[in-house]
mmCIF file with all atom_site columns, C-alpha atoms in Angstrom:
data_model
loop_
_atom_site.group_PDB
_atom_site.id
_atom_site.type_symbol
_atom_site.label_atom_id
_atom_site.label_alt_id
_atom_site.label_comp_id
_atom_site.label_asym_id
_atom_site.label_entity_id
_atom_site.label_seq_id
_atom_site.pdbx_PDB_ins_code
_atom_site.Cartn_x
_atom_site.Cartn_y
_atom_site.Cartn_z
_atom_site.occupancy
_atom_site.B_iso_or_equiv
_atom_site.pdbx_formal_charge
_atom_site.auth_seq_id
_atom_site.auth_comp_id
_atom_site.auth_asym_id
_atom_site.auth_atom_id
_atom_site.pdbx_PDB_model_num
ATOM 1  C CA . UNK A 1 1  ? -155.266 17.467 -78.782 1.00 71.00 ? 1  UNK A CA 1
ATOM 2  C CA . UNK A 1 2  ? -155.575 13.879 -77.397 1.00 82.00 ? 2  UNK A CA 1
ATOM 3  C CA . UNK A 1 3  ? -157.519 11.215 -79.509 1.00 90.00 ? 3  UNK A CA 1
ATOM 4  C CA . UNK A 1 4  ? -160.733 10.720 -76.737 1.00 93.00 ? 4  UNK A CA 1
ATOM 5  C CA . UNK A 1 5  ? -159.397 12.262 -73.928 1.00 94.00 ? 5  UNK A CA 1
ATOM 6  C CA . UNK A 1 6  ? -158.037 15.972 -73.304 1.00 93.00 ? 6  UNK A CA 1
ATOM 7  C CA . UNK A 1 7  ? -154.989 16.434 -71.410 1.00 93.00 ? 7  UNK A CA 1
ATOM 8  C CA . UNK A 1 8  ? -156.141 17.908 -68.373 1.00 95.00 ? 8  UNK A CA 1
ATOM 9  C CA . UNK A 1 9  ? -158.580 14.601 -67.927 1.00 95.00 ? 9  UNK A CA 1
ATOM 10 C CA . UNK A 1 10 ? -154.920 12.128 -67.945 1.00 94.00 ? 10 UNK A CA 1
ATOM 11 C CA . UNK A 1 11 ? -153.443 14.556 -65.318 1.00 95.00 ? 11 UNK A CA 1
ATOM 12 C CA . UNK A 1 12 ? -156.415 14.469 -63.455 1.00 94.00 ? 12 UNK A CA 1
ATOM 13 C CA . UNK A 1 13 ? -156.345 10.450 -63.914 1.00 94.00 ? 13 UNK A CA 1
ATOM 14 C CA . UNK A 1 14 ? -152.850 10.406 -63.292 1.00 94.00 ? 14 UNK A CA 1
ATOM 15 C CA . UNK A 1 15 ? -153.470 12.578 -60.299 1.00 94.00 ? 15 UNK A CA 1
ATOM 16 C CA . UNK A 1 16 ? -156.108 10.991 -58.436 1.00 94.00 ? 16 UNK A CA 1
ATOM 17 C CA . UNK A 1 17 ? -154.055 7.544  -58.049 1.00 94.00 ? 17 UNK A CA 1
ATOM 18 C CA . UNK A 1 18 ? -152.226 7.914  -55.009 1.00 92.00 ? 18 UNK A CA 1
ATOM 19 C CA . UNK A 1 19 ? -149.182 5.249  -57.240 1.00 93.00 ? 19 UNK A CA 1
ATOM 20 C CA . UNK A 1 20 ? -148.422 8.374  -58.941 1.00 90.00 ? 20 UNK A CA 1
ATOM 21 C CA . UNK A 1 21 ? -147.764 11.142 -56.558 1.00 81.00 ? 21 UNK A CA 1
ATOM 22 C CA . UNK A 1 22 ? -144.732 11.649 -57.133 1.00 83.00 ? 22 UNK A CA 1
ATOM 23 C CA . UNK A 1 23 ? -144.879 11.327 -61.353 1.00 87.00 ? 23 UNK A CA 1
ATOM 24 C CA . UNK A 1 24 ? -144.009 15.106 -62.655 1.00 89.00 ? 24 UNK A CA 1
ATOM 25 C CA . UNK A 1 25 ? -146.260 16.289 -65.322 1.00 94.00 ? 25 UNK A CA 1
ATOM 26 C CA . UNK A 1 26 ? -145.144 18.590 -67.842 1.00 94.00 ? 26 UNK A CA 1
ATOM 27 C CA . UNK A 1 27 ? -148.121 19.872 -70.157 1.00 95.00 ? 27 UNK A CA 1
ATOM 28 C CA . UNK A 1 28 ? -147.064 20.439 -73.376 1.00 94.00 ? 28 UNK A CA 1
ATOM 29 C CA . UNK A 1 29 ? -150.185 22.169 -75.248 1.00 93.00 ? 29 UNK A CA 1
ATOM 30 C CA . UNK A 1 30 ? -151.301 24.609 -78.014 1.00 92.00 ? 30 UNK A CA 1
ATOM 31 C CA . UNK A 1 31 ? -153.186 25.955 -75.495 1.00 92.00 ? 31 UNK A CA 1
ATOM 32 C CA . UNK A 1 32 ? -151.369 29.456 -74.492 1.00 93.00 ? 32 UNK A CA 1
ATOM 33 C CA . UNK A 1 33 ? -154.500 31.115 -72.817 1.00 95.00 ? 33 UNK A CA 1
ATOM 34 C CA . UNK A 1 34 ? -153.883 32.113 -69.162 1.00 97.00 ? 34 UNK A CA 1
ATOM 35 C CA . UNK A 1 35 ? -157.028 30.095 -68.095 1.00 97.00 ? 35 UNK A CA 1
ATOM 36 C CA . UNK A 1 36 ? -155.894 27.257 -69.855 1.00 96.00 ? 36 UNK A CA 1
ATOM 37 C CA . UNK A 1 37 ? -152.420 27.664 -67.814 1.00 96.00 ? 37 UNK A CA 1
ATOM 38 C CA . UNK A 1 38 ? -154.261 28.233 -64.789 1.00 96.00 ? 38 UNK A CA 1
ATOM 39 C CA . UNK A 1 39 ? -156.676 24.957 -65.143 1.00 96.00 ? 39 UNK A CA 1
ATOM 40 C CA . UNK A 1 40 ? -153.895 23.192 -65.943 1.00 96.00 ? 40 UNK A CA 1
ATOM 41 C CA . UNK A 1 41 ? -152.036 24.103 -62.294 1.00 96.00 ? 41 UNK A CA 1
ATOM 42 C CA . UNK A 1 42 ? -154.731 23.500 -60.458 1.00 96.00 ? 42 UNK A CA 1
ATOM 43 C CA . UNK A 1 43 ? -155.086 20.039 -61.685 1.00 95.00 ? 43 UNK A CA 1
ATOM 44 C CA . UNK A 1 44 ? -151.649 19.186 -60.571 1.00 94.00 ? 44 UNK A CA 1
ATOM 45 C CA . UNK A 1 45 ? -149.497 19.800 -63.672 1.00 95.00 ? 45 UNK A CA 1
ATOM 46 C CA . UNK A 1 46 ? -146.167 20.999 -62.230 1.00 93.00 ? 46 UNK A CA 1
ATOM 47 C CA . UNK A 1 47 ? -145.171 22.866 -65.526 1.00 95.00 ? 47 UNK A CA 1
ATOM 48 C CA . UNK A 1 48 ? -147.067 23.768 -68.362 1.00 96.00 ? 48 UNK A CA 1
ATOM 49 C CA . UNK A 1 49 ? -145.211 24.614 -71.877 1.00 95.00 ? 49 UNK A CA 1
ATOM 50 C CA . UNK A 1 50 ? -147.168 25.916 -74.747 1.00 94.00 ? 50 UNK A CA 1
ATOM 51 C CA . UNK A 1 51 ? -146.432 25.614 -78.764 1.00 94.00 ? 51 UNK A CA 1
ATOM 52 C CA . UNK A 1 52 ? -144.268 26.300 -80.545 1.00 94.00 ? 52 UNK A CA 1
ATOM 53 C CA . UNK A 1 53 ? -141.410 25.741 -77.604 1.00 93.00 ? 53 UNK A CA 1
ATOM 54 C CA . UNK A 1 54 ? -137.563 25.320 -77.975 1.00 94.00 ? 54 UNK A CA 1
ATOM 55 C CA . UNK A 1 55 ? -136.231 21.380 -77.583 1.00 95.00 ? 55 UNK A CA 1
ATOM 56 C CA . UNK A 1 56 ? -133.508 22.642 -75.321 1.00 97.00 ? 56 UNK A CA 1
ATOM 57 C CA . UNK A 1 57 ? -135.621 24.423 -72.813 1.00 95.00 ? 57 UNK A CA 1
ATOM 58 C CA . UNK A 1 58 ? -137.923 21.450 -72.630 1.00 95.00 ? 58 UNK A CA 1
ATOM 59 C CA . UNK A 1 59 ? -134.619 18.863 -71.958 1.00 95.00 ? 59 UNK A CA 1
ATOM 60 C CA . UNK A 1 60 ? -133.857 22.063 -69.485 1.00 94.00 ? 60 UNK A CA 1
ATOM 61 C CA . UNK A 1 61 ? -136.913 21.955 -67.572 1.00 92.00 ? 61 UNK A CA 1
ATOM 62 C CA . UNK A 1 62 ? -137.296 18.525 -67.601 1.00 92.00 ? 62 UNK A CA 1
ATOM 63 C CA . UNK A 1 63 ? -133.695 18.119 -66.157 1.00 92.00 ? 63 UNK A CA 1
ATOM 64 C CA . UNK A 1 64 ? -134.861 21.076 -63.344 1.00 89.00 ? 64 UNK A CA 1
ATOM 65 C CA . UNK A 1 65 ? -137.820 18.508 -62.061 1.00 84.00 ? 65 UNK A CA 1
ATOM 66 C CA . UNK A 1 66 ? -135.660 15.821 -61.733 1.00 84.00 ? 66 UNK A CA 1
ATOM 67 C CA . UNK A 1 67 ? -132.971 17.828 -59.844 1.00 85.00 ? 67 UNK A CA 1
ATOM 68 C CA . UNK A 1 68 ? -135.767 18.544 -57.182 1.00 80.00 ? 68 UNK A CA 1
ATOM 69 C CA . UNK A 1 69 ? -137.310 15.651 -57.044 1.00 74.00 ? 69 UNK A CA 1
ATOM 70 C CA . UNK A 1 70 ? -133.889 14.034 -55.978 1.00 77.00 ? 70 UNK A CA 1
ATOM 71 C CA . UNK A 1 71 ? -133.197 17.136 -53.877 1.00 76.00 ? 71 UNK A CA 1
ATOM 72 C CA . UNK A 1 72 ? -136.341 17.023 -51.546 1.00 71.00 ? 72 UNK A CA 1
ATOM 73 C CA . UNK A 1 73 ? -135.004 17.395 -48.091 1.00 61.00 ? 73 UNK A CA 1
ATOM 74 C CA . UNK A 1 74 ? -131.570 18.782 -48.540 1.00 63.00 ? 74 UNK A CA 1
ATOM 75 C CA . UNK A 1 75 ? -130.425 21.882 -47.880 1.00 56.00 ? 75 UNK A CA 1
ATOM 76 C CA . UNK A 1 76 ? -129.892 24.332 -50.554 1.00 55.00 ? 76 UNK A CA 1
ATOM 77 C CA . UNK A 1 77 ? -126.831 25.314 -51.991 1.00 58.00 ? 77 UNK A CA 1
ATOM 78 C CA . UNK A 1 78 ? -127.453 28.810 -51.100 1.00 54.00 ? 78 UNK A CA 1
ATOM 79 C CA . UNK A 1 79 ? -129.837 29.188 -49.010 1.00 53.00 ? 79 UNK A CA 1
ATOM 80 C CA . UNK A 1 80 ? -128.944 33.106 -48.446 1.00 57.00 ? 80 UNK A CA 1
ATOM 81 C CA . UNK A 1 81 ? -131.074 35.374 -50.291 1.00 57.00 ? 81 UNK A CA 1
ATOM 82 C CA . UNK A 1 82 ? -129.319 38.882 -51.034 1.00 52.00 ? 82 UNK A CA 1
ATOM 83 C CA . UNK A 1 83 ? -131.080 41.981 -50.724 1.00 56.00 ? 83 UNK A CA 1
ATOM 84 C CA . UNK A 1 84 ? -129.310 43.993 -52.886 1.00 55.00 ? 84 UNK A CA 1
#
């Protein structure tokens, strides 16, 4: 609950400047409704975490953005997928 602005209004600011494509936005919200998850997606949020959530899994999804944004373009460790 922004002062003035909501957050899905700064990620569709943030969106709409071509500058910052490539910015990852994590949503951190009280908002836990499935529309509000939804909205949030389709305005270009590329993870949405809702209150209360554990420090380590935000530093771990955090870190997970960042390891694919610098590994765009290579190949995957494992690219196999098993069937079993």
């Amino acid at each position: 609950m922004l002062p003035g602005i909501d957050g899905y209004e700064v990620c569709r600011k943030i969106r709409r400047d071509p500058d910052n494509s490539g910015i990852p936005i994590l949503m951190l919200t009280a908002k836990s409704g499935e529309i509000d998850k939804i909205v949030g997606f389709e305005l270009g949020a590329d993870d949405y975490m809702t209150k209360p959530f554990s420090p380590r899994e935000l530093v771990l999804r955090i870190k997970s953005h960042f390891e694919k944004k610098n590994n765009r373009g290579k190949t995957p460790r494992n690219p196999r997928i098993s069937s079993r």
